[in-house]
Amino acid sequence: MTDLQSTYAVLIENIRELVPLTEVDDVLIQKAFKPVNLHKKEFLLSKGEPSNHMRFVADGCLKAYSIDKEAEEHILQFGVSGWWVNDLYAFLTQSPSTFFIQAITKSTVLQIHRDRLDKLYNEIPMMDRFFRLKTQSGYVALQERTIRVMSETAEERYMQFITRYREMEQQIPQYMIASYLGVTPEHLSAIRKKISTNLRS
């Protein structure tokens, strides 16, 4: 299996987790999704640009973030291999993107343009169901994150993060995790030290 075949295999496996596909469907999907190779720190999407693609992370790690008036970075989402990353609101409303998507490491993304996606729905009706389910789960995840920020302590949010996204913690710099959790790097360092001390005692 070539590297490109392996890249598409990750996408096909992800889709098959939710909907059934035939071998013919697999071929159509591979033709519809185009690979984008990103260097570390390269942008996949910038604020103000149209978000016309659905994007799947086949390899690597990316971050979606906004920048406030004080030039502070606020990370909204991470995307690692097997995850979808996008400005979904901008895609659905066809409005300019409100945040940036940037590669944290060397990454490969498979993306499909909205026009090609509409055609794919006709070719593979199950893809319509797949993206409806993905949109629903994305909304639920966003709501859960909002609730956690309002109701949980920083330590509780960090414990939730490392429990759910343990593989991410190894790839992502601590200052980026701090931004995602809404705390300073110093606060996160203190939380990690406290947890480490409790585990040893």
Short mmCIF file of C-alpha atoms in Angstrom, two decimals, residues 43-51 65-69 87 90 95-101:
data_model
loop_
_atom_site.label_atom_id
_atom_site.label_comp_id
_atom_site.label_asym_id
_atom_site.label_seq_id
_atom_site.Cartn_x
_atom_site.Cartn_y
_atom_site.Cartn_z
CA PHE A 43 -2.05 27.76 7.35
CA LEU A 44 -4.90 25.68 5.99
CA LEU A 45 -7.43 28.49 6.51
CA SER A 46 -7.10 32.13 7.56
CA LYS A 47 -9.63 34.47 9.12
CA GLY A 48 -11.74 36.23 6.51
CA GLU A 49 -11.29 33.56 3.86
CA PRO A 50 -14.26 31.53 2.58
CA SER A 51 -14.50 28.10 4.18
CA TYR A 65 -7.86 29.43 16.85
CA SER A 66 -8.96 33.05 17.04
CA ILE A 67 -6.98 36.15 18.02
CA ASP A 68 -8.51 38.81 20.29
CA LYS A 69 -7.96 42.57 20.29
CA ASP A 87 -14.85 26.48 10.54
CA ALA A 90 -18.54 29.59 7.98
CA SER A 95 -19.72 33.46 5.38
CA PRO A 96 -16.04 34.42 5.86
CA SER A 97 -14.11 32.33 8.36
CA THR A 98 -13.86 33.77 11.85
CA PHE A 99 -10.70 31.90 12.84
CA PHE A 100 -7.46 30.36 11.61
CA ILE A 101 -6.53 26.72 11.04
#
